[in-house]
DNA sequence: AGACTCACGAACAAAAATGTCAGTACCCGA
DNA sequence: TCGGGTACTGACATTTTTGTTCGTGAGTCT
């Protein structure tokens, strides 16, 4: 049951960069092309499998480009496309909001997990 | 396994407004206070249970305020807090990006679901 | 020789998110 | 008295997302 006819721009945008990892991956790619292994290390906590899945989806959305130099040992570089960079640009205010309110967000999320004293 | 020490502002922001429904709910609340039933109708496709869960989380994050007028029949109004409005403000560029690129996003997402011809 | 790197892929398992359905207590209009 | 609206709650089921484990095959390091 896909919901393609999005109800608003936010909806569409989140479909493409929402989820647990995509923003982190894109964030790391901002500093320039990254190899698979580099990403796995910098996006700490992600499993190899999930990283691949997310990268594939980001490629399919046109946000990320994959360049494979077929050497030995294998070398693959992921980078932001122009489209991806345009996304990141419009994510700047949100990132700043999160940065500015991180304390508050953290506290609220801690409270949510605590039952009752 | 909660990941509270967020790695960047984006991460924190998405923790609070990510997911399938939260953005839609916030979006609708922008036009002023809404009763539960109104929300259920305007956020079409959402089930009552999930709507409540999402609203509770948005409350816990301090983005949404719940006002209960204990009348008969019951009346409850949900509205954005100042904090919620500040979020929405920094979401404007993302919403515009999604709006501007909706066609492209839709197409890419259609392709993802199609196997191979 | 043995261990490691690289970028994955497949099979499977667990966890998280979302959905379905029924029911609550009250009142109103037909 | 029947059906509808009000704002929920709880048990349960399904779907989606994320995670674990093992294996590939050529090459380098020790």
GROMACS .gro file of C-alpha atoms (C1' of nucleotides) in nm:
model
  294
    1UNK     CA    1   0.000   0.000   0.000
    2UNK     CA    2   0.224   0.280  -0.128
    3UNK     CA    3   0.108   0.636  -0.081
    4UNK     CA    4   0.268   0.797  -0.381
    5UNK     CA    5   0.040   1.092  -0.427
    6UNK     CA    6   0.203   1.279  -0.139
    7UNK     CA    7  -0.009   1.516   0.061
    8UNK     CA    8   0.259   1.782   0.089
    9UNK     CA    9   0.619   1.856   0.011
   10UNK     CA   10   0.732   1.757   0.356
   11UNK     CA   11   0.577   1.419   0.302
   12UNK     CA   12   0.768   1.367  -0.021
   13UNK     CA   13   1.095   1.490   0.125
   14UNK     CA   14   1.071   1.262   0.426
   15UNK     CA   15   0.996   0.967   0.204
   16UNK     CA   16   1.335   1.017   0.047
   17UNK     CA   17   1.552   1.106   0.344
   18UNK     CA   18   1.356   0.988   0.646
   19UNK     CA   19   1.441   0.685   0.853
   20UNK     CA   20   1.706   0.602   1.102
   21UNK     CA   21   2.016   0.629   0.887
   22UNK     CA   22   1.972   0.820   0.563
   23UNK     CA   23   2.029   1.163   0.714
   24UNK     CA   24   2.347   1.044   0.886
   25UNK     CA   25   2.480   0.899   0.563
   26UNK     CA   26   2.403   1.211   0.365
   27UNK     CA   27   2.556   1.417   0.641
   28UNK     CA   28   2.882   1.228   0.615
   29UNK     CA   29   2.886   1.248   0.239
   30UNK     CA   30   2.877   1.626   0.259
   31UNK     CA   31   3.251   1.633   0.322
   32UNK     CA   32   3.320   1.473  -0.013
   33UNK     CA   33   3.321   1.124  -0.165
   34UNK     CA   34   3.347   0.831   0.070
   35UNK     CA   35   3.434   0.469   0.027
   36UNK     CA   36   3.203   0.204   0.158
   37UNK     CA   37   3.432   0.112   0.444
   38UNK     CA   38   3.478   0.473   0.545
   39UNK     CA   39   3.105   0.521   0.565
   40UNK     CA   40   3.063   0.207   0.769
   41UNK     CA   41   3.310   0.340   1.020
   42UNK     CA   42   3.186   0.696   1.036
   43UNK     CA   43   2.818   0.611   1.051
   44UNK     CA   44   2.884   0.418   1.366
   45UNK     CA   45   2.638   0.158   1.475
   46UNK     CA   46   2.505   0.075   1.131
   47UNK     CA   47   2.543  -0.276   0.999
   48UNK     CA   48   2.697  -0.344   0.662
   49UNK     CA   49   2.377  -0.483   0.525
   50UNK     CA   50   2.165  -0.188   0.623
   51UNK     CA   51   2.425   0.056   0.496
   52UNK     CA   52   2.409  -0.107   0.156
   53UNK     CA   53   2.032  -0.103   0.153
   54UNK     CA   54   2.019   0.263   0.244
   55UNK     CA   55   2.281   0.352  -0.016
   56UNK     CA   56   2.083   0.170  -0.282
   57UNK     CA   57   1.772   0.362  -0.194
   58UNK     CA   58   1.958   0.690  -0.194
   59UNK     CA   59   2.093   0.603  -0.535
   60UNK     CA   60   1.748   0.514  -0.661
   61UNK     CA   61   1.626   0.851  -0.543
   62UNK     CA   62   1.906   1.020  -0.729
   63UNK     CA   63   2.061   1.173  -0.419
   64UNK     CA   64   2.378   0.969  -0.419
   65UNK     CA   65   2.614   0.858  -0.691
   66UNK     CA   66   2.811   0.536  -0.684
   67UNK     CA   67   3.138   0.513  -0.869
   68UNK     CA   68   3.308   0.178  -0.894
   69UNK     CA   69   3.674   0.173  -0.991
   70UNK     CA   70   3.726  -0.186  -1.073
   71UNK     CA   71   4.062  -0.239  -0.923
   72UNK     CA   72   4.199  -0.498  -0.695
   73UNK     CA   73   4.123  -0.470  -0.411
   74UNK     CA   74   3.783  -0.329  -0.502
   75UNK     CA   75   3.721   0.042  -0.461
   76UNK     CA   76   3.384   0.209  -0.462
   77UNK     CA   77   3.313   0.569  -0.389
   78UNK     CA   78   2.985   0.723  -0.291
   79UNK     CA   79   2.915   1.092  -0.330
   80UNK     CA   80   2.632   1.341  -0.329
   81UNK     CA   81   2.476   1.432  -0.661
   82UNK     CA   82   2.370   1.788  -0.733
   83UNK     CA   83   2.022   1.680  -0.636
   84UNK     CA   84   2.156   1.547  -0.309
   85UNK     CA   85   2.339   1.870  -0.244
   86UNK     CA   86   2.021   2.066  -0.305
   87UNK     CA   87   1.850   1.854  -0.042
   88UNK     CA   88   2.126   1.911   0.207
   89UNK     CA   89   2.101   2.283   0.146
   90UNK     CA   90   1.736   2.288   0.242
   91UNK     CA   91   1.811   2.074   0.543
   92UNK     CA   92   2.043   2.329   0.696
   93UNK     CA   93   1.776   2.508   0.901
   94UNK     CA   94   1.644   2.182   1.035
   95UNK     CA   95   1.992   2.074   1.134
   96UNK     CA   96   2.045   2.401   1.313
   97UNK     CA   97   1.714   2.369   1.491
   98UNK     CA   98   1.812   2.024   1.609
   99UNK     CA   99   2.150   2.145   1.718
  100UNK     CA  100   2.005   2.438   1.908
  101UNK     CA  101   1.743   2.226   2.082
  102UNK     CA  102   1.935   1.908   2.127
  103UNK     CA  103   1.933   1.933   2.504
  104UNK     CA  104   1.560   1.971   2.516
  105UNK     CA  105   1.503   1.688   2.272
  106UNK     CA  106   1.733   1.460   2.463
  107UNK     CA  107   1.559   1.532   2.791
  108UNK     CA  108   1.213   1.476   2.648
  109UNK     CA  109   1.319   1.150   2.495
  110UNK     CA  110   1.470   1.035   2.823
  111UNK     CA  111   1.143   1.106   3.002
  112UNK     CA  112   0.944   0.913   2.746
  113UNK     CA  113   1.140   0.598   2.824
  114UNK     CA  114   1.110   0.627   3.199
  115UNK     CA  115   0.784   0.475   3.333
  116UNK     CA  116   0.690   0.649   3.659
  117UNK     CA  117   0.884   0.701   3.980
  118UNK     CA  118   1.934   0.033   2.242
  119UNK     CA  119   1.854   0.403   2.242
  120UNK     CA  120   2.100   0.634   2.074
  121UNK     CA  121   2.050   0.947   2.274
  122UNK     CA  122   2.380   1.118   2.222
  123UNK     CA  123   2.283   1.228   1.875
  124UNK     CA  124   2.555   1.258   1.618
  125UNK     CA  125   2.420   1.578   1.466
  126UNK     CA  126   2.132   1.819   1.479
  127UNK     CA  127   1.958   1.651   1.190
  128UNK     CA  128   1.962   1.330   1.383
  129UNK     CA  129   1.795   1.490   1.682
  130UNK     CA  130   1.538   1.671   1.473
  131UNK     CA  131   1.438   1.358   1.287
  132UNK     CA  132   1.401   1.169   1.610
  133UNK     CA  133   1.131   1.412   1.705
  134UNK     CA  134   0.944   1.461   1.378
  135UNK     CA  135   1.044   1.165   1.165
  136UNK     CA  136   0.824   0.871   1.084
  137UNK     CA  137   0.529   0.821   0.863
  138UNK     CA  138   0.279   1.054   1.022
  139UNK     CA  139   0.427   1.318   1.250
  140UNK     CA  140   0.505   1.566   0.975
  141UNK     CA  141   0.154   1.535   0.836
  142UNK     CA  142   0.001   1.595   1.173
  143UNK     CA  143   0.218   1.897   1.242
  144UNK     CA  144   0.143   2.026   0.897
  145UNK     CA  145  -0.229   2.016   0.964
  146UNK     CA  146  -0.191   2.179   1.301
  147UNK     CA  147  -0.026   2.479   1.139
  148UNK     CA  148  -0.368   2.617   1.045
  149UNK     CA  149  -0.468   2.643   1.409
  150UNK     CA  150  -0.603   2.417   1.682
  151UNK     CA  151  -0.768   2.095   1.575
  152UNK     CA  152  -0.998   1.852   1.746
  153UNK     CA  153  -0.912   1.487   1.747
  154UNK     CA  154  -1.182   1.398   1.498
  155UNK     CA  155  -1.079   1.675   1.264
  156UNK     CA  156  -0.723   1.548   1.261
  157UNK     CA  157  -0.834   1.195   1.198
  158UNK     CA  158  -1.025   1.311   0.895
  159UNK     CA  159  -0.763   1.544   0.753
  160UNK     CA  160  -0.469   1.311   0.806
  161UNK     CA  161  -0.637   1.060   0.586
  162UNK     CA  162  -0.536   0.700   0.610
  163UNK     CA  163  -0.420   0.710   0.969
  164UNK     CA  164  -0.591   0.491   1.223
  165UNK     CA  165  -0.728   0.629   1.546
  166UNK     CA  166  -0.484   0.433   1.754
  167UNK     CA  167  -0.178   0.548   1.568
  168UNK     CA  168  -0.299   0.906   1.564
  169UNK     CA  169  -0.323   0.901   1.940
  170UNK     CA  170   0.019   0.745   1.977
  171UNK     CA  171   0.176   1.003   1.755
  172UNK     CA  172   0.000   1.287   1.934
  173UNK     CA  173   0.124   1.157   2.268
  174UNK     CA  174   0.479   1.150   2.140
  175UNK     CA  175   0.450   1.498   1.996
  176UNK     CA  176   0.321   1.615   2.332
  177UNK     CA  177   0.607   1.444   2.512
  178UNK     CA  178   0.848   1.626   2.284
  179UNK     CA  179   0.682   1.953   2.366
  180UNK     CA  180   0.579   2.024   2.008
  181UNK     CA  181   0.206   1.990   2.058
  182UNK     CA  182  -0.030   2.103   2.330
  183UNK     CA  183  -0.343   1.920   2.430
  184UNK     CA  184  -0.633   2.108   2.579
  185UNK     CA  185  -0.924   1.914   2.714
  186UNK     CA  186  -1.250   2.099   2.776
  187UNK     CA  187  -1.437   1.854   2.984
  188UNK     CA  188  -1.777   1.890   2.840
  189UNK     CA  189  -2.030   1.646   2.716
  190UNK     CA  190  -1.977   1.533   2.449
  191UNK     CA  191  -1.601   1.542   2.507
  192UNK     CA  192  -1.395   1.806   2.335
  193UNK     CA  193  -1.019   1.805   2.300
  194UNK     CA  194  -0.808   2.043   2.101
  195UNK     CA  195  -0.456   1.993   1.981
  196UNK     CA  196  -0.235   2.283   1.882
  197UNK     CA  197   0.126   2.367   1.811
  198UNK     CA  198   0.334   2.503   2.096
  199UNK     CA  199   0.585   2.781   2.034
  200UNK     CA  200   0.846   2.509   2.018
  201UNK     CA  201   0.641   2.330   1.756
  202UNK     CA  202   0.605   2.648   1.555
  203UNK     CA  203   0.980   2.699   1.565
  204UNK     CA  204   1.022   2.351   1.421
  205UNK     CA  205   0.776   2.418   1.145
  206UNK     CA  206   0.958   2.737   1.060
  207UNK     CA  207   1.282   2.552   1.002
  208UNK     CA  208   1.098   2.291   0.800
  209UNK     CA  209   0.981   2.541   0.543
  210UNK     CA  210   1.280   2.499   0.309
  211UNK     CA  211   1.251   2.122   0.322
  212UNK     CA  212   0.883   2.141   0.242
  213UNK     CA  213   0.954   2.364  -0.053
  214UNK     CA  214   1.225   2.132  -0.174
  215UNK     CA  215   0.982   1.843  -0.160
  216UNK     CA  216   0.718   2.043  -0.336
  217UNK     CA  217   0.955   2.150  -0.611
  218UNK     CA  218   1.087   1.799  -0.667
  219UNK     CA  219   0.777   1.598  -0.603
  220UNK     CA  220   0.756   1.474  -0.958
  221UNK     CA  221   1.108   1.345  -0.951
  222UNK     CA  222   1.064   1.183  -0.613
  223UNK     CA  223   0.745   1.016  -0.720
  224UNK     CA  224   0.904   0.878  -1.034
  225UNK     CA  225   1.206   0.742  -0.851
  226UNK     CA  226   0.988   0.576  -0.594
  227UNK     CA  227   0.776   0.416  -0.867
  228UNK     CA  228   1.087   0.272  -1.026
  229UNK     CA  229   1.208   0.129  -0.700
  230UNK     CA  230   0.896  -0.083  -0.670
  231UNK     CA  231   0.906  -0.215  -1.023
  232UNK     CA  232   1.128  -0.526  -1.058
  233UNK     CA  233   1.265  -0.548  -1.412
  234UNK     CA  234   1.091  -0.540  -1.751
  235DA     C1'  235   5.042  -2.050   0.607
  236DG     C1'  236   4.716  -1.776   0.840
  237DA     C1'  237   4.490  -1.341   0.909
  238DC     C1'  238   4.340  -0.941   0.725
  239DT     C1'  239   4.111  -0.588   0.371
  240DC     C1'  240   3.775  -0.475   0.036
  241DA     C1'  241   3.254  -0.439  -0.109
  242DC     C1'  242   2.924  -0.673  -0.093
  243DG     C1'  243   2.514  -1.100  -0.102
  244DA     C1'  244   2.193  -1.451   0.109
  245DA     C1'  245   1.939  -1.652   0.478
  246DC     C1'  246   1.747  -1.567   0.865
  247DA     C1'  247   1.596  -1.330   1.317
  248DA     C1'  248   1.451  -0.969   1.600
  249DA     C1'  249   1.262  -0.532   1.688
  250DA     C1'  250   0.995  -0.137   1.579
  251DA     C1'  251   0.623   0.076   1.352
  252DT     C1'  252   0.181   0.056   1.200
  253DG     C1'  253  -0.285  -0.145   1.143
  254DT     C1'  254  -0.744  -0.390   1.275
  255DC     C1'  255  -1.103  -0.464   1.554
  256DA     C1'  256  -1.372  -0.441   1.941
  257DG     C1'  257  -1.546  -0.190   2.322
  258DT     C1'  258  -1.612   0.230   2.675
  259DA     C1'  259  -1.961   0.617   2.863
  260DC     C1'  260  -2.220   0.972   2.743
  261DC     C1'  261  -2.558   1.231   2.475
  262DC     C1'  262  -2.841   1.382   2.052
  263DG     C1'  263  -3.174   1.345   1.677
  264DA     C1'  264  -3.498   1.051   1.418
  265DT     C1'  265  -3.473   0.232   2.024
  266DC     C1'  266  -3.160   0.272   1.668
  267DG     C1'  267  -2.776   0.489   1.478
  268DG     C1'  268  -2.439   0.846   1.506
  269DG     C1'  269  -2.087   1.136   1.705
  270DT     C1'  270  -1.721   1.226   2.090
  271DA     C1'  271  -1.226   1.083   2.236
  272DC     C1'  272  -1.027   0.747   2.346
  273DT     C1'  273  -0.820   0.223   2.536
  274DG     C1'  274  -0.668  -0.258   2.498
  275DA     C1'  275  -0.566  -0.703   2.273
  276DC     C1'  276  -0.382  -0.861   1.893
  277DA     C1'  277  -0.196  -0.905   1.397
  278DT     C1'  278   0.066  -0.762   1.025
  279DT     C1'  279   0.409  -0.502   0.787
  280DT     C1'  280   0.833  -0.262   0.768
  281DT     C1'  281   1.271  -0.181   0.923
  282DT     C1'  282   1.680  -0.305   1.120
  283DG     C1'  283   2.019  -0.644   1.279
  284DT     C1'  284   2.313  -1.096   1.288
  285DT     C1'  285   2.576  -1.434   1.086
  286DC     C1'  286   2.817  -1.649   0.745
  287DG     C1'  287   3.038  -1.662   0.294
  288DT     C1'  288   3.270  -1.474  -0.156
  289DG     C1'  289   3.755  -1.417  -0.417
  290DA     C1'  290   4.156  -1.181  -0.519
  291DG     C1'  291   4.530  -0.968  -0.300
  292DT     C1'  292   4.851  -0.783   0.082
  293DC     C1'  293   5.078  -0.824   0.532
  294DT     C1'  294   5.329  -1.115   0.880
   0.00000   0.00000   0.00000
